XYZ file of C-alpha atoms in Angstrom:
678
model
C 0.000 0.000 0.000
C 1.394 3.306 -1.049
C 0.929 6.680 0.633
C -2.096 8.767 -0.396
C -0.441 10.379 -3.383
C -1.347 10.153 -7.053
C 0.867 8.349 -9.511
C 3.401 10.446 -11.360
C 2.375 12.082 -14.621
C 0.306 15.057 -15.749
C -2.927 13.052 -16.067
C -2.822 11.742 -12.512
C -1.902 15.167 -11.175
C -4.947 16.572 -12.956
C -7.112 13.827 -11.427
C -5.734 14.449 -7.947
C -6.491 18.175 -8.116
C -9.977 17.638 -9.492
C -10.879 14.876 -7.029
C -11.149 17.263 -4.053
C -13.851 19.247 -5.885
C -16.110 16.354 -6.873
C -15.692 14.339 -3.652
C -17.779 16.798 -1.652
C -20.772 16.162 -3.903
C -21.071 12.383 -3.303
C -21.861 10.619 -0.008
C -21.516 6.874 0.751
C -23.991 4.397 -0.715
C -26.785 3.763 1.758
C -26.202 0.834 4.064
C -22.491 0.538 3.319
C -19.735 0.722 5.907
C -16.695 2.925 5.463
C -14.145 1.031 3.325
C -10.617 0.649 4.601
C -8.271 3.353 3.388
C -10.911 6.088 3.140
C -11.209 9.471 4.845
C -14.619 10.841 5.783
C -15.746 14.448 6.315
C -19.386 15.213 7.078
C -20.362 14.477 3.452
C -17.034 13.761 1.795
C -15.442 10.458 0.763
C -11.820 10.608 -0.373
C -10.399 7.229 -1.347
C -6.749 6.460 -0.771
C -4.885 5.951 -4.009
C -3.503 2.481 -4.732
C -1.590 1.498 -7.863
C -4.008 -1.420 -8.403
C -7.309 0.354 -7.874
C -6.717 3.984 -8.903
C -8.798 3.474 -12.049
C -11.823 2.652 -9.875
C -11.772 6.066 -8.208
C -12.266 8.499 -11.065
C -11.051 7.477 -14.525
C -9.026 10.200 -16.161
C -10.696 12.173 -18.939
C -9.325 15.009 -21.014
C -12.547 16.862 -20.183
C -13.475 17.876 -16.654
C -16.139 15.674 -15.093
C -19.385 17.586 -14.698
C -22.067 17.276 -12.031
C -25.797 16.977 -12.702
C -27.865 19.831 -11.223
C -31.219 18.579 -12.541
C -32.104 16.807 -9.274
C -32.472 20.151 -7.487
C -35.927 21.422 -8.402
C -36.649 25.091 -7.777
C -38.746 24.199 -4.682
C -35.582 22.778 -3.056
C -33.368 25.815 -3.710
C -32.692 28.641 -1.239
C -30.667 31.716 -2.178
C -29.527 33.877 0.746
C -26.903 36.435 1.796
C -25.152 37.124 5.085
C -25.255 40.820 6.017
C -23.879 42.542 9.116
C -21.801 45.393 10.464
C -18.013 45.165 10.190
C -16.445 42.429 12.370
C -19.717 40.905 13.580
C -18.761 37.447 12.288
C -20.103 37.078 8.724
C -17.045 35.297 7.329
C -16.690 33.050 10.397
C -20.331 31.982 10.083
C -19.769 31.275 6.379
C -16.784 29.048 7.296
C -18.934 26.973 9.689
C -21.731 26.615 7.107
C -19.203 25.356 4.545
C -17.864 22.833 7.065
C -21.282 21.512 8.107
C -22.348 20.945 4.485
C -19.061 19.199 3.615
C -17.778 21.788 1.151
C -14.535 22.098 3.115
C -13.029 19.745 5.720
C -13.163 20.758 9.368
C -9.818 22.323 10.282
C -8.487 24.989 12.620
C -7.000 26.777 9.602
C -10.442 27.540 8.140
C -10.547 31.284 8.613
C -12.046 33.649 6.040
C -12.240 30.872 3.444
C -14.428 32.987 1.149
C -12.153 36.047 1.497
C -9.863 35.193 -1.399
C -8.176 38.566 -1.954
C -4.875 39.342 -0.268
C -6.143 42.756 0.817
C -9.104 41.088 2.589
C -6.873 38.811 4.641
C -4.434 41.617 5.481
C -7.137 44.043 6.621
C -9.457 41.412 8.124
C -12.502 42.736 6.244
C -14.633 41.477 3.374
C -14.259 43.634 0.268
C -15.750 41.452 -2.456
C -18.994 39.464 -2.193
C -18.326 35.725 -2.692
C -20.716 32.928 -3.674
C -20.771 29.293 -2.520
C -23.283 26.504 -3.221
C -24.057 24.249 -0.244
C -25.691 20.793 -0.395
C -27.801 20.099 2.680
C -30.194 17.269 3.587
C -33.129 18.228 5.818
C -35.908 15.829 6.815
C -34.776 13.355 4.168
C -34.821 15.883 1.290
C -31.806 17.319 -0.541
C -31.589 21.116 -0.709
C -29.302 23.395 -2.699
C -28.408 26.464 -0.637
C -26.674 29.297 -2.511
C -24.796 31.499 -0.031
C -23.391 34.980 -0.738
C -21.002 36.452 1.868
C -21.134 40.269 1.613
C -18.920 43.151 2.867
C -19.853 45.039 6.024
C -18.238 48.458 5.536
C -20.356 51.364 4.290
C -17.990 51.966 1.350
C -18.957 48.577 -0.134
C -22.738 48.844 0.250
C -23.070 48.655 -3.559
C -21.660 45.102 -3.398
C -24.362 44.274 -0.837
C -27.219 45.742 -2.899
C -26.143 43.778 -6.001
C -25.842 40.550 -4.024
C -29.328 40.951 -2.581
C -30.782 41.033 -6.109
C -29.865 37.333 -6.500
C -31.402 36.307 -3.131
C -34.780 35.689 -1.527
C -33.632 36.091 2.056
C -30.806 37.221 4.360
C -29.128 36.283 7.620
C -28.810 39.514 9.621
C -25.863 38.858 11.966
C -25.552 40.992 15.124
C -22.736 40.851 17.682
C -24.064 39.764 21.113
C -21.515 42.049 22.789
C -21.728 45.222 20.669
C -25.386 45.023 19.653
C -26.920 46.906 16.733
C -24.467 49.184 14.896
C -24.913 51.793 12.173
C -24.240 49.443 9.248
C -26.621 46.867 10.779
C -29.415 49.404 10.389
C -28.376 50.316 6.824
C -28.149 46.676 5.706
C -31.511 45.829 7.281
C -33.246 48.537 5.263
C -31.482 47.407 2.068
C -32.966 43.935 2.587
C -36.327 45.336 3.707
C -36.648 47.531 0.596
C -35.804 44.499 -1.576
C -38.703 42.650 0.153
C -36.475 39.811 1.360
C -37.159 37.465 4.273
C -34.901 38.343 7.224
C -33.566 35.878 9.815
C -31.819 37.659 12.737
C -28.768 35.786 14.075
C -27.109 36.829 17.345
C -23.449 35.802 17.153
C -20.574 35.583 19.669
C -22.697 34.347 22.591
C -19.519 32.684 23.917
C -17.946 36.029 24.815
C -17.648 36.938 28.488
C -19.597 40.211 28.128
C -22.208 38.872 25.680
C -25.773 39.980 26.423
C -28.087 38.320 23.874
C -31.251 39.356 25.775
C -30.347 43.038 25.388
C -29.613 42.576 21.676
C -32.935 40.778 21.153
C -34.740 43.773 22.696
C -32.811 46.130 20.383
C -33.793 44.085 17.326
C -37.421 44.025 18.430
C -37.468 47.789 19.033
C -35.537 48.851 15.927
C -36.758 46.356 13.317
C -40.075 45.117 14.766
C -38.886 41.487 14.620
C -40.046 39.287 17.545
C -37.265 38.215 19.913
C -38.405 34.605 19.496
C -37.314 34.724 15.831
C -33.676 35.376 16.761
C -31.152 32.516 16.641
C -28.341 32.599 19.217
C -25.077 31.121 17.942
C -21.320 31.114 18.343
C -19.845 30.921 14.843
C -16.337 30.537 16.254
C -17.224 27.430 18.297
C -19.960 26.186 15.957
C -22.630 26.394 18.674
C -26.173 26.146 17.266
C -24.979 26.843 13.685
C -26.821 23.768 12.397
C -30.096 25.467 13.381
C -29.259 28.363 11.049
C -29.307 25.988 8.057
C -32.582 24.455 9.239
C -34.207 27.879 9.575
C -32.945 28.883 6.115
C -34.762 25.870 4.667
C -37.908 26.453 6.733
C -38.288 30.241 6.666
C -36.870 31.391 3.335
C -38.971 31.050 0.170
C -37.681 29.333 -2.990
C -36.714 31.532 -5.978
C -39.504 33.029 -8.049
C -38.921 31.758 -11.587
C -40.900 31.397 -14.785
C -41.163 27.638 -15.368
C -41.031 26.600 -19.019
C -39.767 30.021 -20.122
C -36.603 30.573 -22.210
C -33.275 31.447 -20.619
C -33.217 34.694 -18.661
C -30.046 35.129 -16.564
C -28.982 38.120 -14.451
C -25.240 38.906 -14.537
C -24.684 40.214 -10.988
C -20.891 39.944 -10.696
C -17.788 39.122 -12.727
C -14.058 38.470 -12.469
C -11.285 38.368 -15.056
C -9.040 35.379 -15.745
C -5.964 35.926 -17.933
C -6.496 32.626 -19.753
C -10.265 32.148 -19.839
C -11.443 35.748 -20.055
C -14.475 36.994 -18.132
C -16.013 34.648 -15.534
C -19.585 35.871 -15.042
C -21.629 35.147 -11.898
C -25.249 34.612 -12.937
C -28.630 33.986 -11.311
C -31.092 32.155 -13.565
C -34.573 33.703 -13.427
C -35.889 31.327 -16.093
C -34.875 28.569 -18.517
C -31.576 26.688 -18.452
C -28.091 26.995 -19.960
C -25.399 24.463 -20.821
C -22.120 24.224 -22.709
C -22.482 24.886 -26.443
C -25.505 27.211 -26.115
C -25.429 30.447 -28.101
C -26.272 33.319 -25.771
C -26.801 37.029 -26.399
C -26.077 40.017 -24.147
C -29.078 42.348 -23.915
C -26.737 45.273 -23.187
C -24.286 44.933 -26.087
C -26.267 42.696 -28.441
C -23.190 40.491 -28.957
C -23.501 36.717 -29.337
C -21.273 34.226 -27.496
C -20.871 30.471 -27.290
C -20.932 29.061 -23.758
C -17.674 27.218 -22.972
C -18.420 26.232 -19.387
C -21.090 26.556 -16.701
C -20.903 25.448 -13.115
C -21.253 26.248 -9.428
C -18.864 27.432 -6.703
C -18.352 25.163 -3.668
C -16.391 27.549 -3.108
C -14.002 26.296 -5.819
C -15.256 26.114 -9.399
C -17.089 22.872 -10.200
C -18.368 22.548 -13.801
C -21.944 21.297 -14.263
C -23.772 19.648 -17.135
C -26.415 22.366 -17.070
C -27.731 25.147 -14.827
C -31.486 25.417 -14.278
C -33.970 28.125 -13.310
C -33.512 29.386 -9.737
C -29.867 28.318 -9.470
C -26.830 30.567 -9.013
C -23.504 29.761 -10.662
C -20.824 30.935 -13.059
C -20.592 31.074 -16.838
C -17.598 31.345 -19.197
C -18.416 32.381 -22.751
C -15.187 33.749 -24.189
C -15.752 37.408 -23.286
C -12.260 38.842 -23.768
C -13.062 42.544 -23.657
C -13.650 43.775 -20.110
C -16.358 46.165 -21.366
C -18.533 43.281 -22.572
C -19.494 42.025 -19.098
C -21.862 44.759 -17.952
C -22.996 44.277 -14.346
C -26.805 44.014 -14.287
C -26.949 42.713 -17.875
C -29.479 40.092 -19.001
C -28.309 37.029 -20.956
C -30.693 35.024 -23.178
C -30.517 32.337 -25.856
C -29.975 33.250 -29.487
C -33.310 33.518 -31.382
C -35.213 33.439 -28.070
C -35.184 37.114 -26.955
C -36.700 38.100 -23.596
C -37.499 41.367 -21.851
C -34.326 42.552 -20.048
C -34.314 42.461 -16.266
C -34.318 45.846 -14.454
C -30.633 45.464 -13.559
C -29.077 47.738 -10.934
C -29.060 51.409 -10.172
C -25.690 52.832 -11.225
C -23.296 53.453 -8.351
C -22.980 57.090 -7.274
C -19.324 57.968 -6.616
C -18.907 59.995 -3.436
C -15.144 60.640 -3.623
C -12.996 61.534 -6.638
C -9.212 61.387 -6.961
C -6.665 61.582 -9.739
C -4.539 58.530 -10.536
C -1.252 58.843 -12.437
C 1.553 56.369 -13.191
C 4.809 57.038 -11.364
C 6.585 56.578 -14.705
C 4.730 57.635 -17.876
C 6.252 54.677 -19.750
C 3.969 52.452 -17.624
C 0.805 54.207 -18.861
C -0.328 51.371 -21.182
C 0.245 48.650 -18.570
C -1.608 50.656 -15.947
C -4.505 51.250 -18.357
C -4.853 47.504 -18.944
C -4.698 46.776 -15.196
C -7.273 49.476 -14.504
C -9.726 48.033 -17.037
C -9.438 44.523 -15.587
C -9.809 45.675 -12.005
C -12.851 47.860 -12.755
C -14.478 44.771 -14.266
C -14.107 43.167 -10.842
C -15.251 46.378 -9.090
C -17.985 47.972 -11.190
C -18.703 50.751 -8.665
C -15.550 52.665 -9.729
C -16.074 55.360 -12.390
C -13.176 56.199 -14.716
C -12.482 59.224 -16.953
C -9.263 60.455 -18.538
C -7.308 63.291 -16.964
C -3.959 65.018 -17.422
C -1.656 67.143 -15.323
C 1.279 69.377 -16.163
C 3.232 67.994 -13.207
C 2.165 64.334 -13.290
C 1.403 63.705 -16.974
C -1.470 61.640 -18.400
C -3.729 59.756 -16.012
C -7.323 59.216 -14.928
C -9.929 60.769 -12.659
C -11.537 57.956 -10.631
C -14.748 58.018 -8.612
C -15.087 55.861 -5.453
C -17.829 55.158 -2.918
C -15.623 56.284 -0.031
C -12.081 56.742 1.226
C -11.620 53.095 2.292
C -12.856 52.017 -1.144
C -10.145 54.226 -2.700
C -7.416 52.798 -0.442
C -8.444 49.186 -1.123
C -8.601 49.796 -4.887
C -5.089 51.291 -4.834
C -3.792 48.377 -2.738
C -5.328 45.808 -5.104
C -3.637 47.511 -8.074
C -0.275 47.128 -6.366
C -0.807 43.541 -5.172
C -2.623 41.983 -8.139
C -1.054 43.894 -11.038
C 2.241 45.179 -9.549
C 1.307 48.742 -10.525
C 2.792 51.792 -8.778
C 0.579 54.874 -8.934
C 0.284 58.405 -7.568
C -3.119 59.206 -6.017
C -4.054 62.869 -5.610
C -5.967 64.125 -2.578
C -9.679 63.165 -2.615
C -12.408 65.636 -3.570
C -16.199 65.397 -3.735
C -18.458 66.222 -6.730
C -19.780 69.783 -6.531
C -22.401 71.381 -8.768
C -22.784 74.879 -10.166
C -25.888 76.606 -11.565
C -24.638 78.681 -14.493
C -25.896 82.177 -15.265
C -23.800 82.883 -18.363
C -25.722 82.090 -21.630
C -22.400 81.395 -23.340
C -21.431 78.707 -20.798
C -24.937 77.206 -20.803
C -24.670 76.831 -24.578
C -21.160 75.369 -24.251
C -22.131 72.747 -21.650
C -25.632 72.118 -23.020
C -27.232 72.447 -19.572
C -27.606 75.022 -16.838
C -26.417 72.834 -13.933
C -23.001 71.189 -14.253
C -21.079 68.759 -12.000
C -17.457 69.527 -11.106
C -15.190 66.623 -10.121
C -11.877 68.357 -10.907
C -11.218 71.469 -8.747
C -9.225 73.138 -11.558
C -12.460 73.291 -13.636
C -14.400 75.140 -10.925
C -16.200 78.076 -12.652
C -15.768 81.656 -11.489
C -18.392 83.226 -9.230
C -19.185 85.851 -11.859
C -20.768 83.276 -14.201
C -22.577 81.218 -11.551
C -25.922 81.792 -9.817
C -25.107 79.477 -6.934
C -22.855 76.599 -5.940
C -24.234 73.309 -4.606
C -22.389 70.833 -2.372
C -23.277 67.150 -1.796
C -24.968 66.267 1.485
C -25.260 62.966 3.334
C -27.554 61.726 6.090
C -25.220 60.236 8.675
C -26.265 57.731 11.355
C -24.172 57.533 14.537
C -24.736 54.848 17.202
C -22.753 55.214 20.417
C -22.881 54.732 24.214
C -24.498 57.816 25.772
C -21.428 58.649 27.887
C -19.714 60.049 24.763
C -22.694 62.185 23.703
C -21.108 65.577 24.462
C -17.886 64.947 22.536
C -19.716 63.531 19.506
C -22.171 66.440 19.332
C -19.273 68.910 19.568
C -17.456 67.086 16.726
C -20.554 67.202 14.519
C -21.031 70.929 15.128
C -17.478 71.678 14.004
C -18.263 69.797 10.744
C -21.254 72.053 9.897
C -23.722 69.239 10.685
C -27.444 69.690 11.326
C -29.108 67.297 13.779
C -32.200 65.519 12.425
C -33.128 62.938 15.086
C -32.109 61.516 18.447
C -33.213 58.141 19.850
C -32.303 55.819 22.741
C -32.226 52.254 21.363
C -31.729 50.845 24.879
C -30.809 52.118 28.350
C -27.263 53.160 27.412
C -27.019 53.404 23.613
C -28.168 56.288 21.437
C -28.750 56.701 17.715
C -28.317 60.160 16.194
C -28.964 61.282 12.649
C -27.138 64.322 11.244
C -27.179 66.063 7.871
C -23.500 66.507 6.910
C -21.728 68.176 3.996
C -19.900 65.239 2.399
C -16.646 67.196 2.184
C -16.561 67.457 5.995
C -16.640 63.691 6.646
C -14.824 62.172 3.686
C -11.248 62.352 4.985
C -10.849 62.195 8.751
C -14.280 62.371 10.428
C -14.488 58.625 11.088
C -11.027 58.598 12.735
C -11.986 61.467 15.061
C -15.324 59.810 15.885
C -13.581 56.587 16.909
C -11.029 58.550 18.944
C -13.650 60.601 20.832
C -15.762 57.512 21.609
C -12.875 55.176 22.585
C -13.726 53.068 19.526
C -17.344 52.328 20.527
C -19.216 54.597 18.092
C -20.202 53.426 14.612
C -21.010 55.545 11.566
C -22.968 54.991 8.367
C -24.271 57.403 5.756
C -26.517 57.636 2.715
C -26.832 60.168 -0.069
C -29.042 63.179 0.752
C -28.815 65.231 -2.456
C -27.340 68.716 -2.859
C -27.751 72.007 -0.982
C -26.613 75.576 -1.775
C -23.302 76.498 -0.143
C -20.895 79.429 -0.003
C -17.955 77.772 -1.790
C -14.720 79.332 -3.020
C -11.935 78.196 -5.325
C -8.553 78.532 -3.640
C -5.364 78.730 -5.718
C -1.883 77.948 -4.409
C 0.811 80.318 -5.746
C 4.588 79.877 -5.856
C 6.202 83.302 -6.343
C 2.929 84.493 -7.851
C 2.495 81.566 -10.284
C -0.510 79.231 -9.649
C 0.042 75.451 -9.298
C -2.905 73.817 -11.063
C -2.578 70.441 -9.292
C -3.029 72.048 -5.839
C -6.262 73.928 -6.560
C -8.744 73.325 -3.726
C -12.459 73.935 -3.241
C -13.370 74.966 0.312
C -16.242 76.478 2.237
C -15.723 80.195 2.779
C -15.753 79.830 6.591
C -12.891 77.283 6.528
C -10.868 78.655 3.613
C -8.221 80.338 5.795
C -7.521 77.205 7.879
C -7.282 75.003 4.776
C -5.033 77.485 2.926
C -2.736 77.933 5.927
C -2.332 74.160 6.327
C -1.443 73.619 2.640
C 1.084 76.462 2.671
C 2.782 75.018 5.757
C 3.018 71.570 4.165
C 4.517 73.037 0.974
C 7.030 75.054 2.988
C 8.303 71.826 4.532
C 8.243 69.830 1.266
C 9.779 72.191 -1.329
C 13.592 72.346 -1.224
C 15.268 75.719 -0.634
C 16.659 77.700 -3.592
C 19.217 80.481 -4.016
C 16.350 82.949 -3.821
C 13.406 83.396 -1.494
C 10.148 81.580 -2.428
C 6.737 82.888 -1.416
C 4.066 80.193 -0.938
C 0.610 81.781 -0.949
C -3.039 80.726 -0.845
C -5.376 83.062 -2.713
C -9.096 83.417 -3.376
C -9.366 85.411 -6.578
C -6.926 88.302 -6.152
C -6.950 88.185 -2.341
C -4.075 86.468 -0.520
C -5.408 84.693 2.592
C -2.305 82.797 3.786
C 1.454 82.929 3.194
C 4.592 81.019 4.111
C 8.154 81.845 3.035
C 10.903 79.414 2.052
C 14.146 81.149 2.998
C 16.941 81.383 0.426
C 20.415 79.943 0.701
C 22.769 82.841 1.514
C 26.389 82.979 0.446
C 28.695 84.701 2.937
C 30.013 87.494 0.700
C 31.796 89.097 3.662
C 34.097 86.134 4.210
C 37.017 87.781 2.425
C 36.558 91.142 4.141
C 38.544 91.990 7.227
C 38.970 95.027 9.321
C 36.382 97.729 9.649
C 35.634 98.715 6.037
C 31.888 99.216 6.596
C 31.361 100.934 3.237
C 32.696 97.940 1.229
C 30.684 95.477 3.302
C 27.472 97.414 2.725
C 28.228 97.593 -0.992
C 28.687 93.797 -1.232
C 25.474 93.092 0.719
C 23.505 95.512 -1.458
C 24.824 93.884 -4.650
C 23.853 90.428 -3.276
C 20.311 91.621 -2.440
C 19.856 93.070 -5.961
C 21.014 89.772 -7.481
C 18.543 87.766 -5.417
C 15.736 90.172 -6.314
C 16.492 89.683 -10.012
C 16.631 85.898 -9.598
C 13.242 85.951 -7.863
C 11.717 87.798 -10.819
C 13.046 85.501 -13.522
C 13.400 82.262 -11.514
C 10.792 79.580 -12.247
C 9.868 77.456 -9.219
C 8.677 73.949 -10.016
C 7.296 71.574 -7.405
C 9.472 68.423 -7.575
C 7.451 65.225 -8.021
C 8.754 63.826 -4.716
C 7.669 66.947 -2.863
C 4.328 66.942 -4.680
C 3.636 63.323 -3.666
C 4.654 64.140 -0.093
C 2.130 66.993 0.071
C -0.656 64.810 -1.341
C 0.083 62.049 1.172
C 0.002 64.485 4.044
C -3.345 65.781 2.820
C -4.668 62.204 2.916
C -3.230 61.618 6.380
C -4.604 64.850 7.753
């Protein structure tokens, strides 16, 4: 008997790799005992290889073996998502569900199995929604449970909303220690508006300070869900997790599909593979699809031949065919990243259907410029950007250029964390080094000049680049974006939090005690006041206990000004800033101080100024290097000394007039980084 290793050779290696995918889908024949030399998981049989019986296990085929999904009728399918606030245990619960259903073996190393990105494991947060199909037997019947693990941070709420479109219910996970948080409320209303069934799950009951009774009262008061509907679990220890699967089967409805109708598939997510092209995640609302079918994209009208369909367990497992109500992946040779439009409807050639509603387009809340460190890398960065935006459809992209940084792009993100994660993924997945400018928000201007209205084709324009901010003389009014922020915190920090909100020009809208010691406040904020450092200050003032979430609240008139940064009287286009008139001096003073420290000294004095129109509001001076022209003088010849000093001063004055000060790229990057770290 040999060790459990495949025989040498490419074919056996292929078989060995593939075996761990298909083994989870087959249990032991009824009535049979476990054969010698086999390893059992909860539903997994893995035979030990033997040189005499290896052909009995899975005979090698040049084509991947495919599973049959026809036995799972739509009445035995449940599609659900896990939603929660950050760090309330979504990914840990997903790990236990995968173990119980036999998709992965039970092991201590199973942590964040569905978090496949490096940035997710480094930061300990879910960034990208991930799908997994679970096979579960309940009361003698086989069920197919399609699970989607979603992000918890507010910046990735678009991922959550898209995932919910492929589901009929959700598990709302709440920490038994921390209770309801801001993102818990936001995610609940996303599911409620989508008319999904909601199962509340109270996690971390094993913690010393856990208080599930208090959390049940919060859920009942906030969401009007009876406390008896809550399931108490410990995802870390696996306590009561089996009941979650049972309640999913009992309380969630099967998918609503049109039986007997032609193929109608919703493309709700996609990734890019360098060898196979676009891998599309689809939810079938009607019909079926298999390899060899000719499908058409309702968005582009292009026709494709299906190369492979299958499910994720969480690895890719090809299937013979996918049927109505099921969730899986599809590969159809889409090579251009623009062809896989999120929210698109796929249907069979010569069997057109009415397109599905799709998704609301994401509304970028933060804009920043992105430029390659070396302009010779522009083409490579463009290709990487296109592939990554396919995987993250909430990022908007438009071309931009800068005199100091060259050609680049202006990108729109859902928040500052979204921008940081996107930049980190570029570096890790595509080895791209970029320069990110300081973030800005999209302002609007109501034009009064007939010439400009004719030029733009509309009276109200949106400004995402501060250098394009129109002058006050041609504008009726400026509008700034507003958000409705929700803050949940212990009441002992109330005074500090209210003071912080007042300094950010916030207007209080509501105040509510959700239990004896926790409060929920709603404020109307200007987006520009919270986008950079508000969350950091909120956590600092509340000792880390407060949580924050926000939603778009439209635009309001504001007294905005365009502030230019001048070096010896010459404006630097890349440092143009839009600020509220009340805070213009503080912002201008801070930028001037950072430039004073970043720009190297010259042989002449450099004036760094912040100006609004023709008015200088702040100034810093970079002192000149001074040669000691009196070194060769000795004695008391005052007249000669004064003559030399006067000649030196005249020379420096002339140099200041004709000298051209350029911000070095290193200094420019340093200033931008300090603005981000402010």
